[in-house]
CSV table of C-alpha atoms and ligand atoms in Angstrom, one decimal:
chain,number,residue,atom,x,y,z
Q,1,MET,CA,-14.7,-14.5,-12.5
Q,2,ILE,CA,-14.6,-17.2,-9.5
Q,3,VAL,CA,-14.7,-15.9,-5.8
Q,4,LEU,CA,-13.1,-18.2,-3.0
Q,5,HIS,CA,-13.3,-17.8,0.6
Q,6,GLN,CA,-11.1,-20.8,2.1
Q,7,ARG,CA,-7.5,-21.4,2.3
Q,8,ALA,CA,-7.9,-24.7,1.1
Q,9,GLU,CA,-9.7,-23.7,-2.0
Q,10,ILE,CA,-7.5,-20.9,-3.0
Q,11,GLU,CA,-4.4,-23.5,-2.6
Q,12,SER,CA,-6.2,-26.0,-4.7
Q,13,TYR,CA,-7.3,-23.8,-7.3
Q,14,MET,CA,-4.0,-22.4,-7.7
Q,15,LEU,CA,-2.3,-25.8,-8.1
Q,16,ASP,CA,-4.8,-26.6,-11.0
Q,17,LEU,CA,-4.3,-23.0,-12.4
Q,18,ARG,CA,-0.5,-23.2,-12.6
Q,19,LYS,CA,-0.7,-26.2,-14.8
Q,20,PHE,CA,-2.5,-24.3,-17.6
Q,21,SER,CA,-1.1,-21.0,-17.2
Q,22,SER,CA,2.5,-19.6,-17.7
Q,23,SER,CA,1.9,-16.7,-15.5
Q,24,ILE,CA,-0.1,-15.6,-12.6
Q,25,GLY,CA,-0.5,-11.9,-11.6
Q,26,PHE,CA,-1.8,-11.2,-8.0
Q,27,VAL,CA,-2.8,-7.9,-6.6
Q,28,PRO,CA,-3.4,-8.1,-2.5
Q,29,THR,CA,-5.9,-5.3,-1.5
Q,30,MET,CA,-7.8,-4.4,1.5
Q,31,GLY,CA,-10.9,-3.8,-0.6
Q,32,ALA,CA,-13.0,-0.4,-0.9
Q,33,LEU,CA,-11.5,-0.4,-4.4
Q,34,HIS,CA,-10.8,2.7,-6.6
Q,35,ALA,CA,-9.2,3.6,-9.7
Q,36,GLY,CA,-5.8,3.3,-8.2
Q,37,HIS,CA,-6.5,-0.5,-7.2
Q,38,MET,CA,-7.7,-1.1,-10.6
Q,39,SER,CA,-4.8,0.3,-12.4
Q,40,LEU,CA,-2.9,-2.4,-10.7
Q,41,VAL,CA,-5.3,-4.9,-11.9
Q,42,SER,CA,-5.2,-3.8,-15.5
Q,43,LYS,CA,-1.5,-4.2,-15.4
Q,44,SER,CA,-1.7,-7.5,-14.1
Q,45,LEU,CA,-4.2,-8.3,-16.6
Q,46,GLU,CA,-2.0,-7.1,-19.3
Q,47,GLN,CA,1.1,-9.1,-18.0
Q,48,ASN,CA,-0.3,-12.4,-17.1
Q,49,ASP,CA,-2.5,-15.2,-18.2
Q,50,TYR,CA,-4.6,-15.1,-15.0
Q,51,THR,CA,-5.1,-12.4,-12.4
Q,52,VAL,CA,-5.9,-13.2,-8.9
Q,53,VAL,CA,-7.0,-10.2,-6.3
Q,54,SER,CA,-7.3,-10.6,-2.9
Q,55,ILE,CA,-9.9,-8.4,-0.7
Q,56,PHE,CA,-8.7,-8.8,3.1
Q,57,VAL,CA,-8.8,-6.0,5.9
Q,58,ASN,CA,-5.8,-7.3,7.4
Q,59,PRO,CA,-6.4,-6.7,11.3
Q,60,THR,CA,-2.7,-7.2,12.5
Q,61,GLN,CA,-1.7,-4.2,10.4
Q,62,PHE,CA,-3.7,-1.7,12.2
Q,63,ASN,CA,-2.0,-0.1,15.0
Q,64,ASN,CA,-5.3,2.2,15.8
Q,65,SER,CA,-8.4,0.3,16.4
Q,66,ASN,CA,-10.9,2.9,15.2
Q,67,ASP,CA,-9.2,2.9,11.9
Q,68,LEU,CA,-10.0,-0.7,11.7
Q,69,GLU,CA,-13.4,-0.4,12.6
Q,70,THR,CA,-14.1,2.3,10.5
Q,71,TYR,CA,-12.2,1.0,7.4
Q,72,PRO,CA,-14.6,1.3,4.6
Q,73,ARG,CA,-16.0,-2.3,3.5
Q,74,THR,CA,-17.7,-2.4,-0.3
Q,75,LEU,CA,-17.4,-5.8,-1.3
Q,76,THR,CA,-20.5,-6.0,-3.4
Q,77,ALA,CA,-19.2,-3.0,-5.6
Q,78,ASP,CA,-15.8,-4.4,-5.5
Q,79,LEU,CA,-16.7,-7.7,-7.1
Q,80,ALA,CA,-18.6,-5.9,-9.8
Q,81,MET,CA,-15.5,-3.5,-10.5
Q,82,LEU,CA,-13.3,-6.7,-10.7
Q,83,GLU,CA,-15.9,-8.7,-12.8
Q,84,ALA,CA,-16.1,-5.9,-15.3
Q,85,ALA,CA,-12.3,-5.4,-15.5
Q,86,GLY,CA,-12.0,-9.1,-16.4
Q,87,CYS,CA,-10.2,-10.4,-13.1
Q,88,ASP,CA,-10.2,-14.0,-12.9
Q,89,VAL,CA,-10.0,-15.0,-9.1
Q,90,VAL,CA,-11.1,-13.1,-6.2
Q,91,PHE,CA,-9.9,-14.6,-2.8
Q,92,VAL,CA,-11.9,-13.0,0.1
Q,93,PRO,CA,-10.9,-14.7,3.3
Q,94,GLU,CA,-12.0,-14.6,6.7
Q,95,VAL,CA,-9.5,-13.7,9.6
Q,96,HIS,CA,-9.0,-17.3,10.8
Q,97,GLU,CA,-8.3,-18.5,7.0
Q,98,ILE,CA,-5.2,-16.2,7.3
Q,99,TYR,CA,-4.4,-16.6,10.9
Q,100,PRO,CA,-5.8,-20.1,11.8
Q,101,GLU,CA,-3.6,-19.8,15.1
Q,102,GLY,CA,-5.0,-16.2,16.1
Q,103,THR,CA,-3.8,-13.1,15.2
Q,104,ASP,CA,-1.4,-13.2,17.9
Q,105,VAL,CA,0.7,-16.0,16.2
Q,106,GLN,CA,2.8,-14.1,13.9
Q,107,GLU,CA,6.1,-14.6,12.2
Q,108,SER,CA,8.9,-11.9,13.3
Q,109,TYR,CA,10.9,-10.3,10.4
Q,110,ASP,CA,14.0,-7.9,10.4
Q,111,PHE,CA,13.6,-5.3,7.7
Q,112,GLY,CA,16.6,-3.4,9.5
Q,113,ASN,CA,16.6,0.3,8.7
Q,114,LEU,CA,13.7,0.1,6.2
Q,115,GLU,CA,11.5,-0.2,9.2
Q,116,MET,CA,13.2,2.3,11.4
Q,117,VAL,CA,12.0,5.2,9.6
Q,118,MET,CA,8.3,6.9,8.7
Q,119,GLU,CA,5.6,4.6,8.9
Q,120,GLY,CA,7.6,2.3,10.9
Q,121,VAL,CA,8.0,4.7,13.6
Q,122,HIS,CA,4.5,6.1,13.5
Q,123,ARG,CA,2.7,2.9,13.3
Q,124,PRO,CA,4.4,0.4,15.7
Q,125,GLY,CA,3.7,-3.2,14.4
Q,126,HIS,CA,2.4,-1.9,11.0
Q,127,PHE,CA,5.1,-3.6,8.7
Q,128,LYS,CA,5.2,-7.0,10.8
Q,129,GLY,CA,1.5,-7.2,10.2
Q,130,VAL,CA,2.0,-6.3,6.3
Q,131,ALA,CA,4.8,-8.7,5.9
Q,132,ASN,CA,2.7,-11.6,7.8
Q,133,VAL,CA,-0.2,-11.2,5.6
Q,134,VAL,CA,1.5,-10.5,2.3
Q,135,HIS,CA,4.0,-13.5,3.1
Q,136,ARG,CA,0.8,-16.0,3.8
Q,137,LEU,CA,-1.0,-14.7,0.8
Q,138,PHE,CA,2.1,-15.2,-1.4
Q,139,LYS,CA,2.4,-18.8,-0.2
Q,140,MET,CA,-1.3,-19.5,-0.9
Q,141,VAL,CA,-1.1,-17.9,-4.2
Q,142,MET,CA,2.4,-18.4,-5.4
Q,143,PRO,CA,2.1,-15.9,-8.2
Q,144,THR,CA,4.3,-15.2,-10.9
Q,145,ARG,CA,4.2,-11.4,-10.3
Q,146,SER,CA,2.7,-9.3,-7.8
Q,147,TYR,CA,1.8,-5.4,-8.0
Q,148,PHE,CA,1.8,-2.8,-5.3
Q,149,GLY,CA,1.5,1.0,-5.5
Q,150,LEU,CA,4.0,3.7,-5.1
Q,151,LYS,CA,1.8,5.5,-2.9
Q,152,ASP,CA,2.7,3.0,-0.2
Q,153,TYR,CA,6.4,3.6,-0.9
Q,154,GLN,CA,7.6,2.2,2.2
Q,155,GLN,CA,5.6,-0.7,2.1
Q,156,LEU,CA,6.7,-1.5,-1.5
Q,157,ALA,CA,10.5,-1.3,0.0
Q,158,ILE,CA,9.4,-4.0,2.7
Q,159,ILE,CA,7.9,-6.4,0.2
Q,160,LYS,CA,10.8,-6.3,-2.1
Q,161,ALA,CA,13.1,-6.8,0.8
Q,162,LEU,CA,10.8,-9.7,1.9
Q,163,VAL,CA,11.0,-11.2,-1.4
Q,164,ALA,CA,14.9,-11.1,-1.1
Q,165,GLN,CA,15.3,-12.6,2.2
Q,166,TYR,CA,12.9,-15.6,1.6
Q,167,SER,CA,14.2,-16.1,-2.3
Q,168,LEU,CA,10.8,-16.0,-3.2
Q,169,PRO,CA,10.1,-16.4,-7.1
Q,170,ILE,CA,8.1,-13.5,-7.5
Q,171,GLU,CA,8.6,-10.3,-9.4
Q,172,ILE,CA,7.3,-7.3,-7.5
Q,173,ILE,CA,5.8,-4.5,-10.0
Q,174,PRO,CA,5.6,-1.1,-8.5
Q,175,CYS,CA,2.6,1.0,-10.0
Q,176,GLU,CA,2.4,4.8,-10.4
Q,177,ILE,CA,0.1,6.7,-7.9
Q,178,VAL,CA,-3.3,7.4,-9.3
Q,179,ARG,CA,-4.8,10.8,-8.3
Q,180,GLU,CA,-8.1,12.5,-8.3
Q,181,PRO,CA,-8.4,15.4,-10.8
Q,182,ASP,CA,-7.3,17.8,-8.3
Q,183,GLY,CA,-4.3,15.8,-7.2
Q,184,LEU,CA,-5.2,14.1,-3.9
Q,185,ALA,CA,-4.0,10.6,-4.2
Q,186,MET,CA,-6.8,8.4,-4.5
Q,187,SER,CA,-7.1,6.2,-1.1
Q,188,SER,CA,-9.9,4.0,0.3
Q,189,ARG,CA,-9.9,6.5,3.3
Q,190,ASN,CA,-10.8,9.4,1.3
Q,191,VAL,CA,-14.7,8.5,1.4
Q,192,ARG,CA,-14.4,9.1,5.2
Q,193,LEU,CA,-13.3,12.8,4.5
Q,194,LEU,CA,-16.2,15.2,5.2
Q,195,PRO,CA,-16.7,17.8,2.5
Q,196,GLU,CA,-14.8,20.5,4.4
Q,197,GLN,CA,-11.8,18.1,5.0
Q,198,ARG,CA,-11.8,17.0,1.4
Q,199,LYS,CA,-11.5,20.4,0.2
Q,200,HIS,CA,-8.4,20.9,2.4
Q,201,ALA,CA,-7.0,17.6,1.9
Q,202,VAL,CA,-6.0,18.7,-1.8
Q,203,PHE,CA,-3.3,20.8,-0.2
Q,204,ILE,CA,-1.2,17.7,0.6
Q,205,SER,CA,-0.3,16.9,-2.9
Q,206,GLN,CA,-0.4,20.5,-3.8
Q,207,ALA,CA,2.6,21.3,-1.4
Q,208,LEU,CA,4.3,18.1,-2.8
Q,209,PHE,CA,3.9,19.4,-6.4
Q,210,ASN,CA,5.0,22.7,-5.6
Q,211,ALA,CA,8.2,21.5,-3.7
Q,212,LYS,CA,9.1,19.4,-7.0
Q,213,SER,CA,8.5,22.3,-9.1
Q,214,GLN,CA,10.6,25.0,-7.1
Q,215,LYS,CA,13.5,22.2,-6.2
Q,216,LYS,CA,15.2,24.2,-3.7
Q,217,SER,CA,17.8,22.9,-1.2
Q,218,VAL,CA,16.6,19.7,0.8
Q,219,GLU,CA,16.2,21.6,3.8
Q,220,GLU,CA,14.5,24.4,2.2
Q,221,THR,CA,12.2,22.2,0.5
Q,222,LYS,CA,11.6,20.2,3.8
Q,223,LYS,CA,10.4,23.4,5.4
Q,224,SER,CA,8.3,25.0,2.8
Q,225,VAL,CA,6.1,21.6,2.4
Q,226,ILE,CA,5.9,21.5,6.5
Q,227,ASN,CA,4.9,25.1,6.3
Q,228,ALA,CA,2.6,24.7,3.5
Q,229,ILE,CA,0.6,21.9,5.7
Q,230,LYS,CA,0.7,23.8,8.8
Q,231,SER,CA,-0.7,26.8,7.3
Q,232,VAL,CA,-4.0,24.8,6.1
Q,233,PRO,CA,-6.6,24.5,8.8
Q,234,LEU,CA,-7.6,20.9,9.4
Q,235,LEU,CA,-4.6,19.4,8.3
Q,236,LEU,CA,-2.4,18.1,11.0
Q,237,LEU,CA,1.3,17.0,10.0
Q,238,GLU,CA,2.6,13.7,11.3
Q,239,TYR,CA,5.7,13.6,9.2
Q,240,PHE,CA,7.4,14.8,6.0
Q,241,GLU,CA,10.9,13.2,5.0
Q,242,ILE,CA,13.1,13.4,2.2
Q,243,VAL,CA,14.7,10.1,1.9
Q,244,ASP,CA,16.9,7.8,-0.7
Q,245,GLY,CA,14.4,5.8,-2.6
Q,246,THR,CA,16.3,2.6,-1.8
Q,247,THR,CA,17.6,2.9,1.6
Q,248,LEU,CA,14.7,5.2,2.9
Q,249,GLN,CA,17.3,7.0,5.1
Q,250,PRO,CA,16.8,10.8,5.0
Q,251,ILE,CA,19.3,12.8,3.0
Q,252,ARG,CA,20.4,16.3,3.6
Q,253,GLN,CA,21.7,17.1,-0.1
Q,254,TRP,CA,20.2,16.0,-3.1
Q,255,SER,CA,23.6,14.8,-4.5
Q,256,GLU,CA,23.2,12.1,-1.7
Q,257,SER,CA,20.5,10.2,-3.7
Q,258,LYS,CA,20.2,9.2,-7.4
Q,259,ASN,CA,16.3,8.6,-6.5
Q,260,PRO,CA,15.1,10.9,-3.7
Q,261,VAL,CA,11.6,10.6,-2.5
Q,262,GLY,CA,9.4,12.8,-0.6
Q,263,CYS,CA,7.2,10.9,1.9
Q,264,ILE,CA,4.2,12.5,3.8
Q,265,ALA,CA,1.5,11.6,6.5
Q,266,VAL,CA,-1.2,13.8,7.4
Q,267,HIS,CA,-4.1,13.5,9.7
Q,268,VAL,CA,-7.3,15.1,8.4
Q,269,GLY,CA,-9.7,14.9,11.2
Q,270,THR,CA,-9.7,11.2,12.2
Q,271,VAL,CA,-8.6,10.2,8.7
Q,272,ARG,CA,-4.7,9.6,8.2
Q,273,LEU,CA,-3.7,10.0,4.5
Q,274,ILE,CA,-0.3,9.5,3.2
Q,275,ASP,CA,1.3,10.5,0.0
Q,276,VAL,CA,4.5,10.3,-2.1
Q,277,ILE,CA,6.7,12.5,-4.4
Q,278,MET,CA,9.5,11.6,-6.6
Q,279,PHE,CA,12.0,14.2,-7.0
P,301,LIG,P1,-4.8,-1.1,0.1
P,301,LIG,O1,-6.1,-1.7,-0.1
P,301,LIG,O2,-4.8,0.2,0.6
P,301,LIG,O3,-4.0,-2.1,1.0
P,301,LIG,O4,-4.2,-0.9,-1.5
P,301,LIG,C1,-3.8,-2.0,-2.2
P,301,LIG,C2,-2.8,-1.7,-3.1
P,301,LIG,O5,-3.3,-0.8,-4.1
P,301,LIG,C3,-1.4,-1.2,-2.4
P,301,LIG,O6,-0.3,-1.9,-3.3
P,301,LIG,C4,-1.3,0.3,-2.5
P,301,LIG,O7,-0.3,0.6,-2.8
P,301,LIG,C5,-2.2,0.3,-3.9
P,301,LIG,N1,-2.9,1.5,-4.2
P,301,LIG,C6,-3.7,2.1,-3.2
P,301,LIG,N2,-3.8,3.3,-3.5
P,301,LIG,C7,-3.2,3.6,-4.7
P,301,LIG,C8,-3.3,4.7,-5.8
P,301,LIG,N3,-3.9,5.9,-5.5
P,301,LIG,N4,-2.5,4.7,-6.9
P,301,LIG,C9,-1.9,3.5,-7.2
P,301,LIG,N5,-1.7,2.4,-6.2
P,301,LIG,C10,-2.6,2.6,-5.1
């Protein structure tokens, strides 16, 4: 496994790699790797000749400076996990390699209604930052396929839109959510939960699973999830929406969508967690 830090290095390495391989898989991450990330890496290893992983805590997608400062960073352990998995290339850039003109100089994108809901509303500028970093990384790595988790459902929709808008020859592969044994969606931020918070955080996924198994009307389902979260101490609901999985617009009847999806964001102390359920 080779670890590269500079933009010029990854670009020239990828140029050579493309001569010898028919497919390159790419997994962009912010590090603090867990089994969720590693499931994306495994899928890429299965489906491609070479697998490239990036580890970069992208400052432009954080709308909360405390979240950026406290974001877990575990590079040594991350590299060991990637090496053991059989990853070929890891790109670990400094901020100026991605933003040579400074983080204030960013491309503007228009994702229309996709960014007018949920994370787009509650985290202003988040998807601009995500689109900037992923587009820049795509241009450097130029992969055949790139892997994204369904946990960040709206992000996945934005990336698909980015690829379509710029006609990028990259296949976007959605990957299932990996959960802890009790159901909590794995997240790099979970390590920041205090033991008491961790105990309560399990009720996020539980509320979603219950809603799915009962499958009442859309309105009742929404109410039951909202009430379930409100009844748990230490959990503060930011939003729960039931949306069409393609347009991401809220639905009022199940018949309005072929692939309805429930998306939730909850604060547990200073930690913000998201989760998703496909109905
Ligand atoms: P992050 O490091 O949080 O930016 O995540 C990098 C990629 O891993 C994104 O595509 C995430 O959606 C994906 N990911 C994070 N957590 C999980 C999980 N629990 N299951 C599946 N994919 C995940």
